[in-house]
PDB file of N, CA and C in Angstrom:
ATOM      1  N   MET A   1      34.933  43.159 -20.218  1.00  0.00           N
ATOM      2  CA  MET A   1      34.584  41.904 -20.839  1.00  0.00           C
ATOM      3  C   MET A   1      33.232  42.022 -21.541  1.00  0.00           C
ATOM      4  N   ASN A   2      32.283  42.722 -20.947  1.00  0.00           N
ATOM      5  CA  ASN A   2      30.994  42.952 -21.598  1.00  0.00           C
ATOM      6  C   ASN A   2      31.174  43.756 -22.884  1.00  0.00           C
ATOM      7  N   GLU A   3      32.147  44.579 -22.892  1.00  0.00           N
ATOM      8  CA  GLU A   3      32.389  45.393 -24.071  1.00  0.00           C
ATOM      9  C   GLU A   3      32.853  44.539 -25.246  1.00  0.00           C
ATOM     10  N   GLU A   4      33.545  43.435 -24.948  1.00  0.00           N
ATOM     11  CA  GLU A   4      34.005  42.573 -26.027  1.00  0.00           C
ATOM     12  C   GLU A   4      32.854  41.814 -26.665  1.00  0.00           C
ATOM     13  N   LEU A   5      31.865  41.407 -25.853  1.00  0.00           N
ATOM     14  CA  LEU A   5      30.735  40.656 -26.366  1.00  0.00           C
ATOM     15  C   LEU A   5      29.748  41.543 -27.099  1.00  0.00           C
ATOM     16  N   GLU A   6      29.736  42.796 -26.807  1.00  0.00           N
ATOM     17  CA  GLU A   6      28.789  43.718 -27.410  1.00  0.00           C
ATOM     18  C   GLU A   6      29.188  43.976 -28.865  1.00  0.00           C
ATOM     19  N   PRO A   7      28.270  43.763 -29.788  1.00  0.00           N
ATOM     20  CA  PRO A   7      28.610  44.004 -31.184  1.00  0.00           C
ATOM     21  C   PRO A   7      28.821  45.494 -31.415  1.00  0.00           C
ATOM     22  N   GLN A   8      29.785  45.789 -32.204  1.00  0.00           N
ATOM     23  CA  GLN A   8      30.111  47.189 -32.450  1.00  0.00           C
ATOM     24  C   GLN A   8      29.189  47.770 -33.512  1.00  0.00           C
ATOM     25  N   GLY A   9      28.729  48.974 -33.258  1.00  0.00           N
ATOM     26  CA  GLY A   9      27.881  49.660 -34.226  1.00  0.00           C
ATOM     27  C   GLY A   9      26.421  49.288 -34.125  1.00  0.00           C
ATOM     28  N   THR A  10      25.991  48.528 -33.104  1.00  0.00           N
ATOM     29  CA  THR A  10      24.579  48.161 -32.938  1.00  0.00           C
ATOM     30  C   THR A  10      24.122  48.627 -31.562  1.00  0.00           C
ATOM     31  N   GLU A  11      22.953  48.154 -31.169  1.00  0.00           N
ATOM     32  CA  GLU A  11      22.382  48.549 -29.889  1.00  0.00           C
ATOM     33  C   GLU A  11      23.235  48.051 -28.725  1.00  0.00           C
ATOM     34  N   SER A  12      23.066  48.640 -27.608  1.00  0.00           N
ATOM     35  CA  SER A  12      23.811  48.224 -26.423  1.00  0.00           C
ATOM     36  C   SER A  12      23.228  46.915 -25.883  1.00  0.00           C
ATOM     37  N   SER A  13      23.941  46.284 -24.952  1.00  0.00           N
ATOM     38  CA  SER A  13      23.481  45.000 -24.400  1.00  0.00           C
ATOM     39  C   SER A  13      22.209  45.175 -23.592  1.00  0.00           C
ATOM     40  N   GLU A  14      21.982  46.342 -23.023  1.00  0.00           N
ATOM     41  CA  GLU A  14      20.758  46.573 -22.256  1.00  0.00           C
ATOM     42  C   GLU A  14      19.541  46.561 -23.163  1.00  0.00           C
ATOM     43  N   ASP A  15      19.673  47.143 -24.354  1.00  0.00           N
ATOM     44  CA  ASP A  15      18.562  47.117 -25.310  1.00  0.00           C
ATOM     45  C   ASP A  15      18.305  45.685 -25.788  1.00  0.00           C
ATOM     46  N   PHE A  16      19.369  44.947 -25.988  1.00  0.00           N
ATOM     47  CA  PHE A  16      19.236  43.554 -26.433  1.00  0.00           C
ATOM     48  C   PHE A  16      18.520  42.726 -25.367  1.00  0.00           C
ATOM     49  N   GLU A  17      18.888  42.896 -24.111  1.00  0.00           N
ATOM     50  CA  GLU A  17      18.243  42.161 -23.015  1.00  0.00           C
ATOM     51  C   GLU A  17      16.763  42.538 -22.931  1.00  0.00           C
ATOM     52  N   GLU A  18      16.468  43.793 -23.130  1.00  0.00           N
ATOM     53  CA  GLU A  18      15.073  44.238 -23.053  1.00  0.00           C
ATOM     54  C   GLU A  18      14.256  43.606 -24.175  1.00  0.00           C
ATOM     55  N   GLN A  19      14.811  43.568 -25.371  1.00  0.00           N
ATOM     56  CA  GLN A  19      14.109  42.940 -26.498  1.00  0.00           C
ATOM     57  C   GLN A  19      13.938  41.447 -26.265  1.00  0.00           C
ATOM     58  N   LEU A  20      14.975  40.823 -25.746  1.00  0.00           N
ATOM     59  CA  LEU A  20      14.905  39.382 -25.474  1.00  0.00           C
ATOM     60  C   LEU A  20      13.849  39.082 -24.421  1.00  0.00           C
ATOM     61  N   ARG A  21      13.762  39.858 -23.388  1.00  0.00           N
ATOM     62  CA  ARG A  21      12.747  39.662 -22.358  1.00  0.00           C
ATOM     63  C   ARG A  21      11.345  39.864 -22.913  1.00  0.00           C
ATOM     64  N   GLU A  22      11.167  40.842 -23.794  1.00  0.00           N
ATOM     65  CA  GLU A  22       9.860  41.053 -24.404  1.00  0.00           C
ATOM     66  C   GLU A  22       9.458  39.863 -25.262  1.00  0.00           C
ATOM     67  N   LEU A  23      10.416  39.331 -26.036  1.00  0.00           N
ATOM     68  CA  LEU A  23      10.107  38.157 -26.875  1.00  0.00           C
ATOM     69  C   LEU A  23       9.761  36.947 -26.014  1.00  0.00           C
ATOM     70  N   LEU A  24      10.509  36.749 -24.968  1.00  0.00           N
ATOM     71  CA  LEU A  24      10.214  35.611 -24.083  1.00  0.00           C
ATOM     72  C   LEU A  24       8.857  35.769 -23.399  1.00  0.00           C
ATOM     73  N   ALA A  25       8.540  36.990 -22.996  1.00  0.00           N
ATOM     74  CA  ALA A  25       7.245  37.236 -22.362  1.00  0.00           C
ATOM     75  C   ALA A  25       6.099  36.984 -23.335  1.00  0.00           C
ATOM     76  N   GLU A  26       6.271  37.380 -24.590  1.00  0.00           N
ATOM     77  CA  GLU A  26       5.233  37.136 -25.603  1.00  0.00           C
ATOM     78  C   GLU A  26       5.051  35.641 -25.833  1.00  0.00           C
ATOM     79  N   ASP A  27       6.168  34.903 -25.903  1.00  0.00           N
ATOM     80  CA  ASP A  27       6.080  33.450 -26.082  1.00  0.00           C
ATOM     81  C   ASP A  27       5.414  32.786 -24.874  1.00  0.00           C
ATOM     82  N   ALA A  28       5.741  33.281 -23.687  1.00  0.00           N
ATOM     83  CA  ALA A  28       5.152  32.700 -22.480  1.00  0.00           C
ATOM     84  C   ALA A  28       3.649  32.940 -22.447  1.00  0.00           C
ATOM     85  N   ASN A  29       3.213  34.086 -22.916  1.00  0.00           N
ATOM     86  CA  ASN A  29       1.775  34.366 -22.954  1.00  0.00           C
ATOM     87  C   ASN A  29       1.069  33.575 -24.045  1.00  0.00           C
ATOM     88  N   ALA A  30       1.783  33.269 -25.128  1.00  0.00           N
ATOM     89  CA  ALA A  30       1.179  32.543 -26.243  1.00  0.00           C
ATOM     90  C   ALA A  30       1.049  31.048 -25.927  1.00  0.00           C
ATOM     91  N   ILE A  31       1.963  30.509 -25.158  1.00  0.00           N
ATOM     92  CA  ILE A  31       1.969  29.083 -24.867  1.00  0.00           C
ATOM     93  C   ILE A  31       1.154  28.842 -23.600  1.00  0.00           C
ATOM     94  N   ARG A  32       0.134  28.047 -23.727  1.00  0.00           N
ATOM     95  CA  ARG A  32      -0.704  27.693 -22.582  1.00  0.00           C
ATOM     96  C   ARG A  32      -0.601  26.192 -22.344  1.00  0.00           C
ATOM     97  N   PRO A  33      -0.477  25.780 -21.102  1.00  0.00           N
ATOM     98  CA  PRO A  33      -0.449  24.348 -20.841  1.00  0.00           C
ATOM     99  C   PRO A  33      -1.813  23.716 -21.113  1.00  0.00           C
ATOM    100  N   ALA A  34      -1.798  22.448 -21.373  1.00  0.00           N
ATOM    101  CA  ALA A  34      -3.048  21.726 -21.620  1.00  0.00           C
ATOM    102  C   ALA A  34      -3.872  21.707 -20.333  1.00  0.00           C
ATOM    103  N   PRO A  35      -5.177  21.741 -20.472  1.00  0.00           N
ATOM    104  CA  PRO A  35      -6.009  21.692 -19.259  1.00  0.00           C
ATOM    105  C   PRO A  35      -5.882  20.333 -18.561  1.00  0.00           C
ATOM    106  N   VAL A  36      -6.076  20.346 -17.271  1.00  0.00           N
ATOM    107  CA  VAL A  36      -5.960  19.128 -16.478  1.00  0.00           C
ATOM    108  C   VAL A  36      -7.137  18.214 -16.793  1.00  0.00           C
ATOM    109  N   PRO A  37      -6.881  16.943 -17.086  1.00  0.00           N
ATOM    110  CA  PRO A  37      -7.969  16.012 -17.434  1.00  0.00           C
ATOM    111  C   PRO A  37      -8.681  15.479 -16.186  1.00  0.00           C
ATOM    112  N   TYR A  38      -9.484  16.329 -15.539  1.00  0.00           N
ATOM    113  CA  TYR A  38     -10.155  15.931 -14.305  1.00  0.00           C
ATOM    114  C   TYR A  38     -11.052  14.699 -14.471  1.00  0.00           C
ATOM    115  N   PRO A  39     -11.844  14.590 -15.537  1.00  0.00           N
ATOM    116  CA  PRO A  39     -12.682  13.384 -15.663  1.00  0.00           C
ATOM    117  C   PRO A  39     -11.855  12.096 -15.733  1.00  0.00           C
ATOM    118  N   THR A  40     -10.733  12.142 -16.414  1.00  0.00           N
ATOM    119  CA  THR A  40      -9.893  10.951 -16.510  1.00  0.00           C
ATOM    120  C   THR A  40      -9.294  10.595 -15.153  1.00  0.00           C
ATOM    121  N   ILE A  41      -8.865  11.592 -14.422  1.00  0.00           N
ATOM    122  CA  ILE A  41      -8.287  11.358 -13.096  1.00  0.00           C
ATOM    123  C   ILE A  41      -9.348  10.792 -12.154  1.00  0.00           C
ATOM    124  N   ARG A  42     -10.550  11.348 -12.191  1.00  0.00           N
ATOM    125  CA  ARG A  42     -11.633  10.818 -11.339  1.00  0.00           C
ATOM    126  C   ARG A  42     -11.996   9.397 -11.711  1.00  0.00           C
ATOM    127  N   ARG A  43     -12.048   9.111 -13.016  1.00  0.00           N
ATOM    128  CA  ARG A  43     -12.389   7.762 -13.460  1.00  0.00           C
ATOM    129  C   ARG A  43     -11.358   6.756 -12.988  1.00  0.00           C
ATOM    130  N   ARG A  44     -10.079   7.094 -13.100  1.00  0.00           N
ATOM    131  CA  ARG A  44      -9.033   6.177 -12.635  1.00  0.00           C
ATOM    132  C   ARG A  44      -9.117   5.962 -11.126  1.00  0.00           C
ATOM    133  N   GLY A  45      -9.397   7.032 -10.383  1.00  0.00           N
ATOM    134  CA  GLY A  45      -9.531   6.905  -8.931  1.00  0.00           C
ATOM    135  C   GLY A  45     -10.709   6.019  -8.555  1.00  0.00           C
ATOM    136  N   THR A  46     -11.814   6.177  -9.271  1.00  0.00           N
ATOM    137  CA  THR A  46     -12.992   5.364  -8.985  1.00  0.00           C
ATOM    138  C   THR A  46     -12.733   3.899  -9.302  1.00  0.00           C
ATOM    139  N   VAL A  47     -12.074   3.634 -10.411  1.00  0.00           N
ATOM    140  CA  VAL A  47     -11.762   2.244 -10.779  1.00  0.00           C
ATOM    141  C   VAL A  47     -10.833   1.625  -9.742  1.00  0.00           C
ATOM    142  N   GLU A  48      -9.825   2.362  -9.315  1.00  0.00           N
ATOM    143  CA  GLU A  48      -8.881   1.852  -8.320  1.00  0.00           C
ATOM    144  C   GLU A  48      -9.574   1.588  -6.993  1.00  0.00           C
ATOM    145  N   ARG A  49     -10.466   2.482  -6.595  1.00  0.00           N
ATOM    146  CA  ARG A  49     -11.189   2.309  -5.336  1.00  0.00           C
ATOM    147  C   ARG A  49     -12.071   1.069  -5.398  1.00  0.00           C
ATOM    148  N   ARG A  50     -12.762   0.880  -6.522  1.00  0.00           N
ATOM    149  CA  ARG A  50     -13.616  -0.313  -6.675  1.00  0.00           C
ATOM    150  C   ARG A  50     -12.796  -1.591  -6.641  1.00  0.00           C
ATOM    151  N   ARG A  51     -11.619  -1.549  -7.257  1.00  0.00           N
ATOM    152  CA  ARG A  51     -10.769  -2.734  -7.262  1.00  0.00           C
ATOM    153  C   ARG A  51     -10.303  -3.079  -5.854  1.00  0.00           C
ATOM    154  N   ARG A  52      -9.937  -2.050  -5.074  1.00  0.00           N
ATOM    155  CA  ARG A  52      -9.520  -2.301  -3.690  1.00  0.00           C
ATOM    156  C   ARG A  52     -10.664  -2.843  -2.840  1.00  0.00           C
ATOM    157  N   VAL A  53     -11.866  -2.306  -3.031  1.00  0.00           N
ATOM    158  CA  VAL A  53     -13.026  -2.791  -2.282  1.00  0.00           C
ATOM    159  C   VAL A  53     -13.327  -4.246  -2.654  1.00  0.00           C
ATOM    160  N   ALA A  54     -13.222  -4.569  -3.931  1.00  0.00           N
ATOM    161  CA  ALA A  54     -13.469  -5.938  -4.368  1.00  0.00           C
ATOM    162  C   ALA A  54     -12.433  -6.899  -3.783  1.00  0.00           C
ATOM    163  N   ALA A  55     -11.176  -6.480  -3.735  1.00  0.00           N
ATOM    164  CA  ALA A  55     -10.124  -7.325  -3.165  1.00  0.00           C
ATOM    165  C   ALA A  55     -10.349  -7.524  -1.667  1.00  0.00           C
ATOM    166  N   ALA A  56     -10.724  -6.465  -0.976  1.00  0.00           N
ATOM    167  CA  ALA A  56     -10.987  -6.597   0.465  1.00  0.00           C
ATOM    168  C   ALA A  56     -12.200  -7.484   0.712  1.00  0.00           C
ATOM    169  N   GLY A  57     -13.231  -7.372  -0.112  1.00  0.00           N
ATOM    170  CA  GLY A  57     -14.392  -8.235   0.027  1.00  0.00           C
ATOM    171  C   GLY A  57     -14.058  -9.684  -0.225  1.00  0.00           C
ATOM    172  N   ALA A  58     -13.236  -9.940  -1.234  1.00  0.00           N
ATOM    173  CA  ALA A  58     -12.842 -11.327  -1.511  1.00  0.00           C
ATOM    174  C   ALA A  58     -12.033 -11.899  -0.354  1.00  0.00           C
ATOM    175  N   ALA A  59     -11.174 -11.086   0.233  1.00  0.00           N
ATOM    176  CA  ALA A  59     -10.390 -11.553   1.380  1.00  0.00           C
ATOM    177  C   ALA A  59     -11.298 -11.877   2.566  1.00  0.00           C
ATOM    178  N   LEU A  60     -12.296 -11.034   2.813  1.00  0.00           N
ATOM    179  CA  LEU A  60     -13.219 -11.308   3.918  1.00  0.00           C
ATOM    180  C   LEU A  60     -14.054 -12.552   3.663  1.00  0.00           C
ATOM    181  N   VAL A  61     -14.492 -12.734   2.444  1.00  0.00           N
ATOM    182  CA  VAL A  61     -15.266 -13.943   2.116  1.00  0.00           C
ATOM    183  C   VAL A  61     -14.404 -15.184   2.314  1.00  0.00           C
ATOM    184  N   THR A  62     -13.149 -15.106   1.895  1.00  0.00           N
ATOM    185  CA  THR A  62     -12.242 -16.238   2.072  1.00  0.00           C
ATOM    186  C   THR A  62     -12.030 -16.541   3.545  1.00  0.00           C
ATOM    187  N   LEU A  63     -11.812 -15.515   4.352  1.00  0.00           N
ATOM    188  CA  LEU A  63     -11.608 -15.723   5.779  1.00  0.00           C
ATOM    189  C   LEU A  63     -12.864 -16.289   6.453  1.00  0.00           C
ATOM    190  N   ALA A  64     -14.022 -15.896   5.976  1.00  0.00           N
ATOM    191  CA  ALA A  64     -15.252 -16.434   6.553  1.00  0.00           C
ATOM    192  C   ALA A  64     -15.522 -17.858   6.080  1.00  0.00           C
ATOM    193  N   ALA A  65     -15.110 -18.194   4.871  1.00  0.00           N
ATOM    194  CA  ALA A  65     -15.392 -19.513   4.312  1.00  0.00           C
ATOM    195  C   ALA A  65     -14.434 -20.580   4.821  1.00  0.00           C
ATOM    196  N   MET A  66     -13.257 -20.194   5.242  1.00  0.00           N
ATOM    197  CA  MET A  66     -12.267 -21.208   5.686  1.00  0.00           C
ATOM    198  C   MET A  66     -12.753 -22.011   6.894  1.00  0.00           C
ATOM    199  N   PRO A  67     -13.253 -21.405   7.964  1.00  0.00           N
ATOM    200  CA  PRO A  67     -13.732 -22.222   9.085  1.00  0.00           C
ATOM    201  C   PRO A  67     -14.933 -23.084   8.715  1.00  0.00           C
ATOM    202  N   VAL A  68     -15.805 -22.547   7.867  1.00  0.00           N
ATOM    203  CA  VAL A  68     -16.974 -23.318   7.432  1.00  0.00           C
ATOM    204  C   VAL A  68     -16.538 -24.515   6.614  1.00  0.00           C
ATOM    205  N   GLY A  69     -15.566 -24.312   5.720  1.00  0.00           N
ATOM    206  CA  GLY A  69     -15.056 -25.415   4.906  1.00  0.00           C
ATOM    207  C   GLY A  69     -14.354 -26.454   5.759  1.00  0.00           C
ATOM    208  N   ALA A  70     -13.591 -26.028   6.741  1.00  0.00           N
ATOM    209  CA  ALA A  70     -12.916 -26.990   7.629  1.00  0.00           C
ATOM    210  C   ALA A  70     -13.932 -27.788   8.428  1.00  0.00           C
ATOM    211  N   TYR A  71     -14.980 -27.143   8.877  1.00  0.00           N
ATOM    212  CA  TYR A  71     -16.038 -27.823   9.609  1.00  0.00           C
ATOM    213  C   TYR A  71     -16.743 -28.846   8.723  1.00  0.00           C
ATOM    214  N   ALA A  72     -16.998 -28.471   7.477  1.00  0.00           N
ATOM    215  CA  ALA A  72     -17.689 -29.364   6.552  1.00  0.00           C
ATOM    216  C   ALA A  72     -16.806 -30.555   6.180  1.00  0.00           C
ATOM    217  N   LEU A  73     -15.502 -30.316   5.979  1.00  0.00           N
ATOM    218  CA  LEU A  73     -14.612 -31.414   5.630  1.00  0.00           C
ATOM    219  C   LEU A  73     -14.405 -32.386   6.788  1.00  0.00           C
ATOM    220  N   ALA A  74     -14.470 -31.917   7.999  1.00  0.00           N
ATOM    221  CA  ALA A  74     -14.269 -32.776   9.160  1.00  0.00           C
ATOM    222  C   ALA A  74     -15.527 -33.560   9.508  1.00  0.00           C
ATOM    223  N   GLY A  75     -16.597 -33.304   8.867  1.00  0.00           N
ATOM    224  CA  GLY A  75     -17.820 -34.055   9.111  1.00  0.00           C
ATOM    225  C   GLY A  75     -18.729 -33.393  10.129  1.00  0.00           C
ATOM    226  N   GLY A  76     -18.382 -32.273  10.618  1.00  0.00           N
ATOM    227  CA  GLY A  76     -19.251 -31.545  11.522  1.00  0.00           C
ATOM    228  C   GLY A  76     -19.052 -31.850  12.982  1.00  0.00           C
ATOM    229  N   ASP A  77     -18.374 -32.937  13.334  1.00  0.00           N
ATOM    230  CA  ASP A  77     -18.196 -33.262  14.746  1.00  0.00           C
ATOM    231  C   ASP A  77     -16.723 -33.525  15.067  1.00  0.00           C
ATOM    232  N   ALA A  78     -15.857 -32.856  14.410  1.00  0.00           N
ATOM    233  CA  ALA A  78     -14.420 -33.081  14.590  1.00  0.00           C
ATOM    234  C   ALA A  78     -13.974 -32.692  15.995  1.00  0.00           C
ATOM    235  N   GLY A  79     -14.498 -31.657  16.556  1.00  0.00           N
ATOM    236  CA  GLY A  79     -14.081 -31.218  17.881  1.00  0.00           C
ATOM    237  C   GLY A  79     -14.479 -32.205  18.970  1.00  0.00           C
ATOM    238  N   ARG A  80     -15.634 -32.818  18.838  1.00  0.00           N
ATOM    239  CA  ARG A  80     -16.101 -33.758  19.858  1.00  0.00           C
ATOM    240  C   ARG A  80     -15.364 -35.070  19.781  1.00  0.00           C
ATOM    241  N   ASP A  81     -15.030 -35.540  18.582  1.00  0.00           N
ATOM    242  CA  ASP A  81     -14.328 -36.819  18.432  1.00  0.00           C
ATOM    243  C   ASP A  81     -12.911 -36.748  18.991  1.00  0.00           C
ATOM    244  N   THR A  82     -12.232 -35.707  18.742  1.00  0.00           N
ATOM    245  CA  THR A  82     -10.840 -35.641  19.170  1.00  0.00           C
ATOM    246  C   THR A  82     -10.721 -35.550  20.670  1.00  0.00           C
ATOM    247  N   VAL A  83     -11.632 -34.881  21.330  1.00  0.00           N
ATOM    248  CA  VAL A  83     -11.557 -34.757  22.788  1.00  0.00           C
ATOM    249  C   VAL A  83     -11.971 -36.071  23.437  1.00  0.00           C
ATOM    250  N   ALA A  84     -12.979 -36.751  22.950  1.00  0.00           N
ATOM    251  CA  ALA A  84     -13.482 -37.976  23.568  1.00  0.00           C
ATOM    252  C   ALA A  84     -12.581 -39.173  23.303  1.00  0.00           C
ATOM    253  N   SER A  85     -11.889 -39.224  22.193  1.00  0.00           N
ATOM    254  CA  SER A  85     -11.143 -40.412  21.862  1.00  0.00           C
ATOM    255  C   SER A  85      -9.741 -40.448  22.477  1.00  0.00           C
ATOM    256  N   THR A  86      -9.211 -39.329  22.922  1.00  0.00           N
ATOM    257  CA  THR A  86      -7.874 -39.342  23.513  1.00  0.00           C
ATOM    258  C   THR A  86      -7.987 -39.518  25.014  1.00  0.00           C
ATOM    259  N   PRO A  87      -7.237 -40.452  25.582  1.00  0.00           N
ATOM    260  CA  PRO A  87      -7.299 -40.662  27.035  1.00  0.00           C
ATOM    261  C   PRO A  87      -6.602 -39.511  27.749  1.00  0.00           C
ATOM    262  N   SER A  88      -7.036 -39.272  28.969  1.00  0.00           N
ATOM    263  CA  SER A  88      -6.437 -38.193  29.729  1.00  0.00           C
ATOM    264  C   SER A  88      -5.070 -38.630  30.238  1.00  0.00           C
ATOM    265  N   VAL A  89      -4.252 -37.727  30.600  1.00  0.00           N
ATOM    266  CA  VAL A  89      -2.892 -38.025  31.052  1.00  0.00           C
ATOM    267  C   VAL A  89      -2.919 -38.675  32.420  1.00  0.00           C
ATOM    268  N   ASN A  90      -3.858 -38.332  33.260  1.00  0.00           N
ATOM    269  CA  ASN A  90      -3.912 -38.837  34.632  1.00  0.00           C
ATOM    270  C   ASN A  90      -4.528 -40.221  34.722  1.00  0.00           C
ATOM    271  N   ALA A  91      -5.115 -40.730  33.697  1.00  0.00           N
ATOM    272  CA  ALA A  91      -5.770 -42.039  33.749  1.00  0.00           C
ATOM    273  C   ALA A  91      -4.711 -43.132  33.763  1.00  0.00           C
ATOM    274  N   THR A  92      -4.838 -44.063  34.741  1.00  0.00           N
ATOM    275  CA  THR A  92      -3.928 -45.211  34.850  1.00  0.00           C
ATOM    276  C   THR A  92      -4.749 -46.482  34.781  1.00  0.00           C
ATOM    277  N   PRO A  93      -4.234 -47.494  34.178  1.00  0.00           N
ATOM    278  CA  PRO A  93      -4.998 -48.754  34.120  1.00  0.00           C
ATOM    279  C   PRO A  93      -5.033 -49.398  35.515  1.00  0.00           C
ATOM    280  N   ARG A  94      -6.205 -49.866  35.901  1.00  0.00           N
ATOM    281  CA  ARG A  94      -6.367 -50.513  37.211  1.00  0.00           C
ATOM    282  C   ARG A  94      -6.353 -52.020  37.035  1.00  0.00           C
ATOM    283  N   THR A  95      -5.486 -52.673  37.770  1.00  0.00           N
ATOM    284  CA  THR A  95      -5.406 -54.137  37.692  1.00  0.00           C
ATOM    285  C   THR A  95      -5.977 -54.795  38.930  1.00  0.00           C
ATOM    286  N   SER A  96      -5.992 -54.110  40.048  1.00  0.00           N
ATOM    287  CA  SER A  96      -6.558 -54.691  41.258  1.00  0.00           C
ATOM    288  C   SER A  96      -7.444 -53.658  41.927  1.00  0.00           C
ATOM    289  N   ALA A  97      -8.270 -54.126  42.801  1.00  0.00           N
ATOM    290  CA  ALA A  97      -9.211 -53.249  43.467  1.00  0.00           C
ATOM    291  C   ALA A  97      -8.553 -52.485  44.621  1.00  0.00           C
ATOM    292  N   THR A  98      -7.441 -52.982  45.140  1.00  0.00           N
ATOM    293  CA  THR A  98      -6.787 -52.330  46.269  1.00  0.00           C
ATOM    294  C   THR A  98      -5.692 -51.422  45.746  1.00  0.00           C
ATOM    295  N   PRO A  99      -5.537 -50.314  46.371  1.00  0.00           N
ATOM    296  CA  PRO A  99      -4.474 -49.444  45.919  1.00  0.00           C
ATOM    297  C   PRO A  99      -3.106 -49.982  46.337  1.00  0.00           C
ATOM    298  N   THR A 100      -2.130 -49.741  45.529  1.00  0.00           N
ATOM    299  CA  THR A 100      -0.777 -50.206  45.828  1.00  0.00           C
ATOM    300  C   THR A 100      -0.117 -49.202  46.770  1.00  0.00           C
ATOM    301  N   PRO A 101       0.608 -49.718  47.778  1.00  0.00           N
ATOM    302  CA  PRO A 101       1.253 -48.798  48.708  1.00  0.00           C
ATOM    303  C   PRO A 101       2.436 -48.100  48.028  1.00  0.00           C
ATOM    304  N   THR A 102       2.620 -46.870  48.369  1.00  0.00           N
ATOM    305  CA  THR A 102       3.749 -46.129  47.831  1.00  0.00           C
ATOM    306  C   THR A 102       4.789 -45.975  48.919  1.00  0.00           C
ATOM    307  N   PRO A 103       6.053 -46.132  48.590  1.00  0.00           N
ATOM    308  CA  PRO A 103       7.080 -46.018  49.621  1.00  0.00           C
ATOM    309  C   PRO A 103       7.173 -44.559  50.096  1.00  0.00           C
ATOM    310  N   SER A 104       7.286 -44.384  51.395  1.00  0.00           N
ATOM    311  CA  SER A 104       7.378 -43.052  51.958  1.00  0.00           C
ATOM    312  C   SER A 104       8.837 -42.653  52.060  1.00  0.00           C
ATOM    313  N   ALA A 105       9.060 -41.431  51.938  1.00  0.00           N
ATOM    314  CA  ALA A 105      10.443 -40.928  52.014  1.00  0.00           C
ATOM    315  C   ALA A 105      10.717 -40.584  53.471  1.00  0.00           C
ATOM    316  N   SER A 106      11.357 -41.497  54.204  1.00  0.00           N
ATOM    317  CA  SER A 106      11.718 -41.236  55.600  1.00  0.00           C
ATOM    318  C   SER A 106      13.211 -41.443  55.754  1.00  0.00           C
ATOM    319  N   PRO A 107      13.818 -40.622  56.531  1.00  0.00           N
ATOM    320  CA  PRO A 107      15.269 -40.778  56.699  1.00  0.00           C
ATOM    321  C   PRO A 107      15.586 -41.984  57.561  1.00  0.00           C
ATOM    322  N   SER A 108      16.551 -42.743  57.153  1.00  0.00           N
ATOM    323  CA  SER A 108      16.962 -43.922  57.921  1.00  0.00           C
ATOM    324  C   SER A 108      18.097 -43.519  58.843  1.00  0.00           C
ATOM    325  N   GLY A 109      17.991 -43.950  60.037  1.00  0.00           N
ATOM    326  CA  GLY A 109      19.106 -43.513  60.858  1.00  0.00           C
ATOM    327  C   GLY A 109      19.118 -43.892  62.245  1.00  0.00           C
TER     328      GLY A 109
END
């Protein structure tokens, strides 16, 4: 099958492969990739880092300002008013000075 692809009256396929490899090697040596843009990469990293720090700082400021704002909106004494104004659960209104007798649970029999 290789004999069919080989052109008659010219070089053998081994010579052709050798020439092709030499041409490819020359092209590979001639073509150089572009240099890595290190300053651009560093600049982008620095900008991204600053943006993240600014976002974290804004979040911390917001978290710190929320309790202060709630305290200011409530007038500064919201905690004391709510505790003092609600009656306790155990408090019962007294109508007489003597305690009322409670029925005892005794078996009848």
